[in-house]
C-alpha cells in the first residue's frame, strides 16, 4: 500500500502561480509513472502531466509551457509548478502513482485531491 498526500492548492487570481506537492509514503518501485490529474465540476478527470522514473514527461496541450512536473526521489515527493494560471485550470487536482509491470499496470494509487480555484 502507498499513501499519497497532496498539498498546495488554493485560491488565486488569473496569471498567478501555485505549486502542488504530493508526498508518497514509500518509494523504490522499479517501474512507475506519477502524474497529476484534474477534475472540474461536470467534467471527466483528465491527465494534466505525468513523469516516469526515467524522467520522461508528458503534458496536456492545455498546460504546455505553463506547468512543469518534477519529482524529488530523495523526498518521495511529486511536484506540479503551475504558472500563468487561468480560470479554466480550476479543478480538484489529484496525485497518481502507477506501478508498472513489463506490460501492464499492477497498482494504481490516488491521493485525496487538492482544490485549485483561479478567479478571473
mmCIF file of C-alpha atoms in Angstrom:
data_model
loop_
_atom_site.group_PDB
_atom_site.id
_atom_site.type_symbol
_atom_site.label_atom_id
_atom_site.label_comp_id
_atom_site.label_asym_id
_atom_site.label_seq_id
_atom_site.Cartn_x
_atom_site.Cartn_y
_atom_site.Cartn_z
ATOM 1 C CA UNK A 1 0.000 0.000 0.000
ATOM 2 C CA UNK A 2 1.105 3.513 -0.840
ATOM 3 C CA UNK A 3 -0.432 6.667 0.555
ATOM 4 C CA UNK A 4 -0.353 9.895 -1.431
ATOM 5 C CA UNK A 5 -0.940 13.253 0.206
ATOM 6 C CA UNK A 6 -1.455 16.364 -1.909
ATOM 7 C CA UNK A 7 -0.971 19.906 -0.737
ATOM 8 C CA UNK A 8 -0.539 23.379 -2.153
ATOM 9 C CA UNK A 9 -3.943 24.108 -3.605
ATOM 10 C CA UNK A 10 -5.728 27.350 -3.011
ATOM 11 C CA UNK A 11 -7.490 30.353 -4.449
ATOM 12 C CA UNK A 12 -5.532 32.619 -6.781
ATOM 13 C CA UNK A 13 -6.199 35.180 -9.446
ATOM 14 C CA UNK A 14 -5.607 34.575 -13.125
ATOM 15 C CA UNK A 15 -1.955 34.924 -14.027
ATOM 16 C CA UNK A 16 -0.681 33.873 -10.626
ATOM 17 C CA UNK A 17 1.165 30.690 -9.706
ATOM 18 C CA UNK A 18 0.829 27.725 -7.395
ATOM 19 C CA UNK A 19 2.999 24.746 -6.645
ATOM 20 C CA UNK A 20 1.325 21.479 -5.789
ATOM 21 C CA UNK A 21 3.118 18.795 -3.839
ATOM 22 C CA UNK A 22 2.396 15.111 -3.445
ATOM 23 C CA UNK A 23 4.181 13.165 -0.747
ATOM 24 C CA UNK A 24 4.319 9.400 -1.132
ATOM 25 C CA UNK A 25 4.630 7.117 1.853
ATOM 26 C CA UNK A 26 7.188 4.927 0.125
ATOM 27 C CA UNK A 27 9.320 4.665 -2.973
ATOM 28 C CA UNK A 28 11.683 2.242 -4.635
ATOM 29 C CA UNK A 29 9.431 0.881 -7.360
ATOM 30 C CA UNK A 30 11.454 -0.212 -10.340
ATOM 31 C CA UNK A 31 8.943 0.905 -12.945
ATOM 32 C CA UNK A 32 6.470 3.639 -12.160
ATOM 33 C CA UNK A 33 4.724 6.673 -13.518
ATOM 34 C CA UNK A 34 3.483 9.539 -11.408
ATOM 35 C CA UNK A 35 1.106 12.144 -12.609
ATOM 36 C CA UNK A 36 -1.300 14.907 -11.871
ATOM 37 C CA UNK A 37 -4.906 14.659 -12.925
ATOM 38 C CA UNK A 38 -7.654 17.180 -12.510
ATOM 39 C CA UNK A 39 -11.404 17.138 -12.494
ATOM 40 C CA UNK A 40 -13.583 20.190 -12.884
ATOM 41 C CA UNK A 41 -17.272 20.191 -11.952
ATOM 42 C CA UNK A 42 -19.311 18.440 -14.612
ATOM 43 C CA UNK A 43 -16.254 17.210 -16.487
ATOM 44 C CA UNK A 44 -14.306 13.978 -16.638
ATOM 45 C CA UNK A 45 -10.998 13.576 -14.910
ATOM 46 C CA UNK A 46 -8.136 14.371 -17.245
ATOM 47 C CA UNK A 47 -4.403 13.876 -17.205
ATOM 48 C CA UNK A 48 -2.538 17.125 -16.692
ATOM 49 C CA UNK A 49 1.045 15.898 -16.614
ATOM 50 C CA UNK A 50 2.995 12.731 -15.954
ATOM 51 C CA UNK A 51 6.565 11.709 -15.332
ATOM 52 C CA UNK A 52 8.208 8.298 -15.454
ATOM 53 C CA UNK A 53 11.018 7.024 -13.304
ATOM 54 C CA UNK A 54 13.113 7.555 -16.408
ATOM 55 C CA UNK A 55 12.178 11.255 -16.230
ATOM 56 C CA UNK A 56 10.117 11.234 -19.386
ATOM 57 C CA UNK A 57 7.411 13.875 -19.081
ATOM 58 C CA UNK A 58 4.101 14.356 -20.788
ATOM 59 C CA UNK A 59 1.750 17.316 -20.657
ATOM 60 C CA UNK A 60 -1.755 18.052 -21.728
ATOM 61 C CA UNK A 61 -1.790 20.539 -24.565
ATOM 62 C CA UNK A 62 -3.739 22.976 -22.440
ATOM 63 C CA UNK A 63 -0.913 23.315 -19.912
ATOM 64 C CA UNK A 64 2.198 23.026 -22.070
ATOM 65 C CA UNK A 65 4.537 25.905 -21.437
ATOM 66 C CA UNK A 66 2.771 26.831 -18.210
ATOM 67 C CA UNK A 67 3.031 23.785 -15.947
ATOM 68 C CA UNK A 68 6.099 21.777 -15.002
ATOM 69 C CA UNK A 69 6.040 18.361 -13.383
ATOM 70 C CA UNK A 70 9.013 17.129 -11.400
ATOM 71 C CA UNK A 71 9.898 14.613 -8.738
ATOM 72 C CA UNK A 72 12.324 14.521 -5.852
ATOM 73 C CA UNK A 73 13.156 10.900 -5.199
ATOM 74 C CA UNK A 74 15.052 11.692 -2.013
ATOM 75 C CA UNK A 75 11.889 13.188 -0.530
ATOM 76 C CA UNK A 76 9.437 10.808 -2.210
ATOM 77 C CA UNK A 77 7.628 13.864 -3.486
ATOM 78 C CA UNK A 78 5.999 14.853 -6.754
ATOM 79 C CA UNK A 79 5.528 18.491 -7.715
ATOM 80 C CA UNK A 80 3.485 20.463 -10.170
ATOM 81 C CA UNK A 81 4.574 24.032 -10.739
ATOM 82 C CA UNK A 82 1.610 25.893 -12.165
ATOM 83 C CA UNK A 83 2.326 29.275 -13.730
ATOM 84 C CA UNK A 84 0.115 31.700 -15.602
ATOM 85 C CA UNK A 85 -2.978 30.107 -14.161
ATOM 86 C CA UNK A 86 -6.243 30.531 -15.989
ATOM 87 C CA UNK A 87 -9.831 30.221 -14.766
ATOM 88 C CA UNK A 88 -10.185 27.053 -16.821
ATOM 89 C CA UNK A 89 -7.495 25.481 -14.639
ATOM 90 C CA UNK A 90 -9.967 25.471 -11.764
ATOM 91 C CA UNK A 91 -10.416 21.876 -10.631
ATOM 92 C CA UNK A 92 -9.599 19.352 -7.974
ATOM 93 C CA UNK A 93 -6.088 18.119 -8.656
ATOM 94 C CA UNK A 94 -5.191 14.535 -7.860
ATOM 95 C CA UNK A 95 -1.812 12.912 -7.492
ATOM 96 C CA UNK A 96 -1.482 9.489 -9.072
ATOM 97 C CA UNK A 97 1.047 6.692 -8.903
ATOM 98 C CA UNK A 98 1.028 3.756 -11.283
ATOM 99 C CA UNK A 99 3.200 0.752 -10.529
ATOM 100 C CA UNK A 100 4.054 -0.888 -13.817
ATOM 101 C CA UNK A 101 4.918 -4.424 -14.783
ATOM 102 C CA UNK A 102 6.523 -5.442 -18.012
ATOM 103 C CA UNK A 103 3.339 -4.748 -19.955
ATOM 104 C CA UNK A 104 0.594 -3.693 -17.539
ATOM 105 C CA UNK A 105 -0.332 -1.612 -14.510
ATOM 106 C CA UNK A 106 -0.004 -3.579 -11.286
ATOM 107 C CA UNK A 107 -1.308 -0.943 -8.894
ATOM 108 C CA UNK A 108 -2.929 2.440 -9.227
ATOM 109 C CA UNK A 109 -2.864 4.826 -6.263
ATOM 110 C CA UNK A 110 -4.620 8.142 -5.832
ATOM 111 C CA UNK A 111 -4.428 10.989 -3.403
ATOM 112 C CA UNK A 112 -7.491 12.656 -1.940
ATOM 113 C CA UNK A 113 -7.157 15.737 -4.101
ATOM 114 C CA UNK A 114 -6.472 19.400 -3.550
ATOM 115 C CA UNK A 115 -8.688 22.219 -4.774
ATOM 116 C CA UNK A 116 -7.292 24.824 -7.134
ATOM 117 C CA UNK A 117 -9.514 27.789 -7.862
ATOM 118 C CA UNK A 118 -8.489 30.516 -10.284
ATOM 119 C CA UNK A 119 -10.578 33.647 -10.371
ATOM 120 C CA UNK A 120 -10.898 35.800 -13.468
#
